[in-house]
Amino acid sequence: MCGIFGCLLSNGNASPVIHSSLKKLEYRGYDSVGIATIFDGKIFLKKGQGKIDEVHKNLNLDDLPGNIGIGHTRWATHGAPLQINSHPHFDCTGKIAVVHNGIIENFSELKLELQNLGHIFVSKTDTEVIPHLIEAIMKDKPDFSFENAVQEAIKRLEGSFALAAISSHEPSKLVCARNESPLILGISDNGIYCASDIPAFLPLTNKTVPINNGELVIITAKGYQIKKIRDGSLIERAPEIIEWTSEMAVKQGYPHFMIKEIYEQPEVLRNTLRLQDHYLDLFSTFLDRSTEIFLVACGTSYHACLAASYMFSKLAFLPTYPVYASEFIEQYGKSVNIDSTILAVSQSGETADTIAAVVSAQQRAATILSLTNTIGSTLTRISRVYIGTQAGPEIGVAATKTFTSQISVLAQLALRLAKRRGKISQDEIDTLEGQLAKLPDIVDTTVKTQDAKAKQIAHKYANSKVLFFLGRGISTATAFEGRLKLMEIAYIPSVAFPAGESKHGPISLIENGLPVIFVCQKDDTHKTVISNIMEMKARGAKIIAIIEKDDNEIKEIADDYLEVPQGILGIFSPIPYAIPLQLLAYHMAIELNHDPDMPRNLAKSVTVK
Ligand code: AGP
C-alpha cells in the first residue's frame, strides 16, 4: 500500500523530516517516492522511481526549502511504477500538490470531465484527478478557502483515500482527509504531522490523533482542526499517548505481520472490488475467445486457481485447467499452441516456476494473462494483460490476504464471463454481485468472532502428529489451502484431498483421535459431506468442522467447529471459509513457539526453480 506523510513545523526544514518519515513507511512496500514543500510562496518538488535511498542519492531529498510539505511512497495500482506516475501530483498551474493512498473508483469519468474543461493530465494515475478537481473548484469559487475547495473536491470522489494537500495559494496550510485508507496525526512541540501509519512520526512524538472516515483536517501554525467532510461541522478530538515501540508500530500493535494481514482482509477485499472495469472487460475478452485456458501457479496461488476452475465452470460454463507451474512444461509444454491462454497467478510476480511456465507457453504463441499483487514484477512485464489484486504488500511468508484477494478477482472475472456468455440471468447476476459486495463485512465478522475460538482449538490439537483437511466441490481448494497454511508455519504434517477420495485409499490412515478438518459450505455437497464426516467418525477421527453459523446438523456430529456468517453461496465460500483455517494455523504456530512470519526453509518469493 502507498504511504503518505505531511508536516508543518514551527522551526526547521520539512524535507529532511519527510524523508526520514517516509523511510519508516518503507515496510508498506513501494516502487517510487516523492516530496513537495512550500517556500516563499512557491512549491518545490523532487520525486523519482526507485527506493528512497536511490532517489535520495540522485536528487537529495533533504534540501527542499520550507517548513511545510508532503511526501509519498507509491505502491503502483493505476499506472506503471514510473517517475511520471509517482506522487505528489499537481494541478495545471503547479500551485496545488497532492499525495494519496487508496483507489478513486470514479477517476475515469472525473478525468474526462476535467479534460473537457481543458485540464491537461501527465500521469496514468487515479490520484491526479484530485489536484485538478481542487483547481477547478478554486477557479469556480474564488472566495473558497483552500480547505473548502479540498472538501468540495473530496465530495466528488468515490472509493478509498487518505490524502494530504498543500497549495501556494495558502502556503501555511496543510489539508488532509480520510475515507477508508488509514490516516493519523502526530503532535509534537515542533510541529504537526499527518501520516498513513504511526511509525512515520513515532521517533518524533507518541502523541497521536486518530482520524476517522469522512473527516478532513486543517493544519496551521495555530494547531489542527477536524471537520466532517459531509457538512463541515467541527469535531473535537484530544491527542492520545501510545506506548508502542517502533517495531510494534510497524505491525500496528499486532504481534506478527501474519495476524495483522489476516485482519486486513476486509479492507483489502473492499479495494479488490474497486478494480477498473475496462481491465476486467479486457481480461474477459481474452478468456472468452480462448479454446483452452490453463490456470498456472504455485502454492497458495495454485489453490486460488483450483477454486477459480469451479467458479469459471459453474458460473460461465467455461472449462479451465489448474496446473502446478512446476509441472506445466512436462504436462502441457508440447501441446500448448496459439489458441491456448495461460492465466498465471502469483502474488510476487517473481516465482521462478511460474515465470518459466509462462515463458515456455509464450514461445509457443500462447496468450499470457496474469493476476499479481506486485505491479512492475517480471510477470507483469511478460503478460499481454495483467490485473493487480490491490492487496498491498504481504510481509508474512504465509499468504493470507493475497489468497482471498486473488479469489475475489477471479470470482469477478468468472461473473463477468458468465454475463458476456449469456449463461446467467440478470437476477442471478444481481444476487451474485450482491454476494461479492457483502464479502468484506462477512470476512470482518468471521475474523473478529472466530479468532479466540480458533486459538482454543489450536491449543487442543497443537500436539497432533498429523491432521487431515477435507472438502467437497470448491471447498477442496479451501481444504488444500488450510493444509498448506498449517504445514508451512506450524510444521505439522497434514494431508488434504477431496472428501470423496477418502474411501479410495486415505481412509486407511484414520486412527482413533486423529483430527480431521472438514470445510462444509452450504451447497449441493452439504449432504454428502455429512456422510463423509460419519465415515471418519466411525473410525475414531476427531471432527473439526468449518461451518455456516448455526449449521446444527454438523454441530451435532463435530467435536469442534468454527463458524462463518450465514448467507454466502458455496461458489464464493473459499474467501470466508479460509479465514478460520488461517487463524487455526496461526495459533497452532504460536502454540508450538514457531515464528509465523518467517517459517523455516521458506521465502516469501521463491525465485529459484
Ligand atoms: C503460501 O503461503 C506460500 N508462501 C507459497 O506457497 C506461495 O503461495 C508460493 O510460493 C507462490 O508464491 P507467488 O504467489 O508469489 O507466486
Short mmCIF file of C-alpha atoms in Angstrom, two decimals, residues 290-559:
data_model
loop_
_atom_site.label_atom_id
_atom_site.label_comp_id
_atom_site.label_asym_id
_atom_site.label_seq_id
_atom_site.Cartn_x
_atom_site.Cartn_y
_atom_site.Cartn_z
CA SER A 290 -9.68 -18.87 -25.85
CA THR A 291 -10.10 -22.50 -26.87
CA GLU A 292 -8.22 -23.78 -23.80
CA ILE A 293 -7.26 -21.98 -20.60
CA PHE A 294 -4.60 -23.12 -18.17
CA LEU A 295 -4.56 -21.59 -14.68
CA VAL A 296 -0.88 -21.78 -13.75
CA ALA A 297 0.55 -21.08 -10.28
CA CYS A 298 2.34 -22.45 -7.21
CA GLY A 299 1.36 -22.96 -3.58
CA THR A 300 -1.43 -20.78 -2.31
CA SER A 301 -1.82 -19.14 -5.70
CA TYR A 302 -2.43 -22.59 -7.16
CA HIS A 303 -5.23 -23.10 -4.62
CA ALA A 304 -6.78 -19.87 -5.83
CA CYS A 305 -6.61 -21.29 -9.36
CA LEU A 306 -8.21 -24.54 -8.21
CA ALA A 307 -11.10 -22.60 -6.68
CA ALA A 308 -11.32 -20.47 -9.84
CA SER A 309 -11.77 -23.55 -12.02
CA TYR A 310 -15.01 -24.31 -10.13
CA MET A 311 -16.17 -20.68 -10.47
CA PHE A 312 -15.43 -20.43 -14.21
CA SER A 313 -17.22 -23.72 -14.83
CA LYS A 314 -20.24 -23.18 -12.56
CA LEU A 315 -20.83 -19.55 -13.48
CA ALA A 316 -19.56 -19.17 -17.04
CA PHE A 317 -19.70 -22.80 -18.20
CA LEU A 318 -16.05 -22.29 -19.13
CA PRO A 319 -13.65 -25.22 -18.65
CA THR A 320 -10.25 -24.16 -17.25
CA TYR A 321 -7.33 -26.35 -16.18
CA PRO A 322 -5.46 -25.52 -12.95
CA VAL A 323 -1.87 -26.73 -13.23
CA TYR A 324 1.07 -26.57 -10.83
CA ALA A 325 3.58 -24.25 -12.56
CA SER A 326 6.44 -26.64 -11.77
CA GLU A 327 4.66 -29.41 -13.70
CA PHE A 328 3.29 -27.29 -16.54
CA ILE A 329 6.10 -27.74 -19.07
CA GLU A 330 6.24 -31.53 -18.55
CA GLN A 331 2.49 -31.90 -18.61
CA TYR A 332 1.38 -29.43 -21.33
CA GLY A 333 4.55 -27.87 -22.72
CA LYS A 334 4.27 -29.58 -26.07
CA SER A 335 0.51 -29.26 -26.51
CA VAL A 336 0.25 -25.52 -25.82
CA ASN A 337 -0.35 -23.50 -29.00
CA ILE A 338 -1.58 -20.20 -30.39
CA ASP A 339 -5.12 -20.98 -29.29
CA SER A 340 -4.05 -21.57 -25.69
CA THR A 341 -4.36 -18.99 -22.94
CA ILE A 342 -2.29 -19.04 -19.77
CA LEU A 343 -3.72 -17.24 -16.76
CA ALA A 344 -0.75 -17.09 -14.40
CA VAL A 345 -1.45 -16.22 -10.74
CA SER A 346 1.38 -15.07 -8.49
CA GLN A 347 1.29 -12.62 -5.60
CA SER A 348 5.02 -11.83 -6.01
CA GLY A 349 5.05 -11.99 -9.79
CA GLU A 350 8.56 -13.41 -9.47
CA THR A 351 8.06 -17.13 -8.73
CA ALA A 352 10.59 -18.89 -10.93
CA ASP A 353 8.41 -21.92 -11.70
CA THR A 354 5.53 -19.71 -12.76
CA ILE A 355 7.74 -17.45 -14.88
CA ALA A 356 9.33 -20.49 -16.55
CA ALA A 357 5.93 -21.96 -17.39
CA VAL A 358 4.75 -18.64 -18.83
CA VAL A 359 7.90 -18.14 -20.92
CA SER A 360 7.62 -21.68 -22.30
CA ALA A 361 3.97 -21.11 -23.30
CA GLN A 362 4.80 -17.70 -24.75
CA GLN A 363 7.39 -19.33 -27.02
CA ARG A 364 4.55 -21.41 -28.44
CA ALA A 365 2.48 -18.29 -29.14
CA ALA A 366 0.02 -18.78 -26.28
CA THR A 367 -1.74 -15.70 -24.89
CA ILE A 368 -0.41 -14.74 -21.44
CA LEU A 369 -2.68 -13.13 -18.86
CA SER A 370 -1.71 -12.69 -15.24
CA LEU A 371 -3.01 -11.81 -11.80
CA THR A 372 -0.43 -10.47 -9.38
CA ASN A 373 -0.08 -8.33 -6.28
CA THR A 374 3.15 -6.73 -7.46
CA ILE A 375 2.83 -4.25 -10.31
CA GLY A 376 6.12 -3.91 -12.15
CA SER A 377 7.14 -7.52 -11.37
CA THR A 378 8.57 -9.80 -14.06
CA LEU A 379 5.19 -11.43 -14.57
CA THR A 380 3.51 -8.10 -15.36
CA ARG A 381 6.23 -7.32 -17.88
CA ILE A 382 5.78 -10.57 -19.83
CA SER A 383 1.98 -10.65 -19.76
CA ARG A 384 -0.31 -9.43 -22.55
CA VAL A 385 -2.74 -8.14 -19.88
CA TYR A 386 -2.45 -8.22 -16.11
CA ILE A 387 -4.63 -7.30 -13.16
CA GLY A 388 -3.30 -6.17 -9.78
CA THR A 389 -5.00 -7.67 -6.72
CA GLN A 390 -4.62 -4.39 -4.72
CA ALA A 391 -3.82 -6.32 -1.52
CA GLY A 392 -0.85 -4.14 -0.58
CA PRO A 393 2.47 -5.72 0.39
CA GLU A 394 2.24 -9.01 2.26
CA ILE A 395 5.12 -9.29 4.73
CA GLY A 396 4.24 -12.64 6.32
CA VAL A 397 5.67 -15.54 4.28
CA ALA A 398 2.34 -17.36 4.59
CA ALA A 399 -0.08 -15.94 2.06
CA THR A 400 -3.38 -14.83 3.58
CA LYS A 401 -4.84 -11.54 2.28
CA THR A 402 -3.32 -12.17 -1.15
CA PHE A 403 -5.17 -15.51 -1.34
CA THR A 404 -8.58 -14.05 -0.61
CA SER A 405 -7.93 -11.08 -2.91
CA GLN A 406 -6.91 -13.45 -5.73
CA ILE A 407 -10.17 -15.39 -5.26
CA SER A 408 -12.16 -12.14 -5.27
CA VAL A 409 -10.66 -11.03 -8.59
CA LEU A 410 -11.13 -14.49 -10.13
CA ALA A 411 -14.75 -14.52 -8.93
CA GLN A 412 -15.33 -11.12 -10.56
CA LEU A 413 -13.81 -12.45 -13.80
CA ALA A 414 -15.99 -15.58 -13.69
CA LEU A 415 -19.07 -13.42 -13.15
CA ARG A 416 -18.13 -11.07 -15.99
CA LEU A 417 -17.58 -14.02 -18.30
CA ALA A 418 -20.93 -15.53 -17.31
CA LYS A 419 -22.62 -12.25 -18.24
CA ARG A 420 -20.71 -12.00 -21.51
CA ARG A 421 -21.56 -15.58 -22.48
CA GLY A 422 -25.21 -15.16 -21.54
CA LYS A 423 -25.06 -18.06 -19.09
CA ILE A 424 -26.88 -16.46 -16.17
CA SER A 425 -29.95 -14.24 -15.80
CA GLN A 426 -29.89 -10.64 -14.64
CA ASP A 427 -31.47 -11.75 -11.35
CA GLU A 428 -28.66 -14.24 -10.78
CA ILE A 429 -26.10 -11.56 -11.70
CA ASP A 430 -27.65 -9.15 -9.18
CA THR A 431 -27.62 -11.85 -6.49
CA LEU A 432 -24.01 -12.81 -7.15
CA GLU A 433 -22.82 -9.19 -7.32
CA GLY A 434 -24.64 -8.58 -4.04
CA GLN A 435 -22.81 -11.55 -2.54
CA LEU A 436 -19.41 -10.22 -3.63
CA ALA A 437 -20.21 -6.83 -2.14
CA LYS A 438 -21.09 -8.50 1.20
CA LEU A 439 -17.87 -10.48 1.44
CA PRO A 440 -15.70 -7.79 3.14
CA ASP A 441 -18.20 -7.48 6.01
CA ILE A 442 -18.66 -11.27 6.19
CA VAL A 443 -14.88 -11.68 6.46
CA ASP A 444 -14.71 -8.89 9.06
CA THR A 445 -17.27 -10.68 11.23
CA THR A 446 -15.54 -14.03 10.77
CA VAL A 447 -12.12 -12.74 11.80
CA LYS A 448 -13.45 -10.92 14.84
CA THR A 449 -15.78 -13.67 16.09
CA GLN A 450 -13.64 -16.75 15.41
CA ASP A 451 -10.14 -15.66 16.40
CA ALA A 452 -10.42 -16.52 20.10
CA LYS A 453 -12.15 -19.83 19.38
CA ALA A 454 -9.53 -20.77 16.81
CA LYS A 455 -6.92 -20.16 19.49
CA GLN A 456 -8.71 -22.57 21.85
CA ILE A 457 -8.97 -25.26 19.18
CA ALA A 458 -5.32 -24.74 18.27
CA HIS A 459 -4.37 -25.30 21.89
CA LYS A 460 -6.40 -28.53 21.93
CA TYR A 461 -4.86 -30.05 18.79
CA ALA A 462 -1.40 -28.43 18.62
CA ASN A 463 0.36 -31.66 19.53
CA SER A 464 -1.37 -33.78 16.89
CA LYS A 465 1.01 -35.87 14.83
CA VAL A 466 -0.98 -35.33 11.65
CA LEU A 467 -4.15 -33.54 10.56
CA PHE A 468 -6.48 -34.17 7.63
CA PHE A 469 -8.15 -31.39 5.65
CA LEU A 470 -11.14 -32.44 3.55
CA GLY A 471 -13.70 -30.63 1.44
CA ARG A 472 -16.07 -31.30 -1.44
CA GLY A 473 -16.61 -29.24 -4.54
CA ILE A 474 -14.99 -25.81 -4.37
CA SER A 475 -14.08 -26.45 -0.72
CA THR A 476 -11.49 -28.93 -1.92
CA ALA A 477 -9.44 -25.83 -2.77
CA THR A 478 -10.12 -24.32 0.64
CA ALA A 479 -9.09 -27.56 2.35
CA PHE A 480 -5.86 -27.68 0.35
CA GLU A 481 -5.12 -24.07 1.34
CA GLY A 482 -5.81 -24.74 5.03
CA ARG A 483 -3.46 -27.69 4.92
CA LEU A 484 -0.67 -25.64 3.35
CA LYS A 485 -1.05 -22.88 5.94
CA LEU A 486 -0.75 -25.37 8.81
CA MET A 487 2.20 -27.22 7.30
CA GLU A 488 4.19 -24.14 6.40
CA ILE A 489 4.01 -22.27 9.72
CA ALA A 490 3.22 -24.93 12.38
CA TYR A 491 5.31 -27.67 10.69
CA ILE A 492 2.57 -30.28 11.41
CA PRO A 493 2.38 -32.98 8.71
CA SER A 494 -1.03 -32.58 7.07
CA VAL A 495 -2.99 -34.43 4.41
CA ALA A 496 -5.59 -32.90 2.11
CA PHE A 497 -7.73 -34.43 -0.63
CA PRO A 498 -11.31 -34.23 -1.90
CA ALA A 499 -13.52 -35.84 0.75
CA GLY A 500 -14.90 -38.21 -1.88
CA GLU A 501 -11.44 -39.69 -2.30
CA SER A 502 -11.23 -40.98 1.31
CA LYS A 503 -12.65 -44.42 0.53
CA HIS A 504 -10.20 -44.81 -2.35
CA GLY A 505 -7.26 -45.14 0.00
CA PRO A 506 -6.51 -42.35 2.51
CA ILE A 507 -9.18 -43.53 4.98
CA SER A 508 -6.83 -46.34 5.90
CA LEU A 509 -4.75 -43.72 7.74
CA ILE A 510 -7.56 -42.87 10.15
CA GLU A 511 -6.85 -43.85 13.74
CA ASN A 512 -8.56 -43.11 17.00
CA GLY A 513 -8.30 -39.43 17.88
CA LEU A 514 -6.85 -38.30 14.53
CA PRO A 515 -8.16 -34.76 13.84
CA VAL A 516 -9.96 -34.35 10.52
CA ILE A 517 -10.90 -30.82 9.46
CA PHE A 518 -13.93 -30.61 7.15
CA VAL A 519 -14.82 -27.47 5.18
CA CYS A 520 -18.61 -27.65 4.97
CA GLN A 521 -20.11 -24.89 2.86
CA LYS A 522 -23.91 -24.93 2.49
CA ASP A 523 -24.35 -26.03 -1.12
CA ASP A 524 -25.18 -29.20 -3.07
CA THR A 525 -22.27 -31.03 -1.43
CA HIS A 526 -23.51 -30.47 2.13
CA LYS A 527 -25.40 -33.74 2.50
CA THR A 528 -22.54 -35.81 1.13
CA VAL A 529 -20.04 -34.09 3.39
CA ILE A 530 -22.14 -35.20 6.35
CA SER A 531 -21.81 -38.82 5.29
CA ASN A 532 -18.07 -38.31 4.78
CA ILE A 533 -17.88 -36.96 8.33
CA MET A 534 -19.76 -40.01 9.63
CA GLU A 535 -17.29 -42.27 7.74
CA MET A 536 -14.42 -40.66 9.63
CA LYS A 537 -16.20 -40.59 12.98
CA ALA A 538 -16.97 -44.28 12.69
CA ARG A 539 -13.22 -44.89 12.62
CA GLY A 540 -12.46 -42.76 15.64
CA ALA A 541 -11.49 -39.48 14.00
CA LYS A 542 -11.95 -36.18 15.86
CA ILE A 543 -14.03 -33.86 13.67
CA ILE A 544 -13.24 -30.15 13.39
CA ALA A 545 -15.79 -28.53 11.08
CA ILE A 546 -15.72 -25.14 9.37
CA ILE A 547 -19.43 -24.45 9.04
CA GLU A 548 -22.01 -21.82 8.31
CA LYS A 549 -23.29 -20.27 11.54
CA ASP A 550 -25.91 -22.45 13.27
CA ASP A 551 -25.46 -25.40 10.93
CA ASN A 552 -26.85 -27.66 13.64
CA GLU A 553 -26.75 -30.81 11.54
CA ILE A 554 -22.96 -30.65 11.59
CA LYS A 555 -22.60 -29.07 15.01
CA GLU A 556 -24.18 -32.21 16.48
CA ILE A 557 -21.63 -34.56 14.93
CA ALA A 558 -18.50 -32.40 15.16
CA ASP A 559 -16.15 -32.37 18.13
#
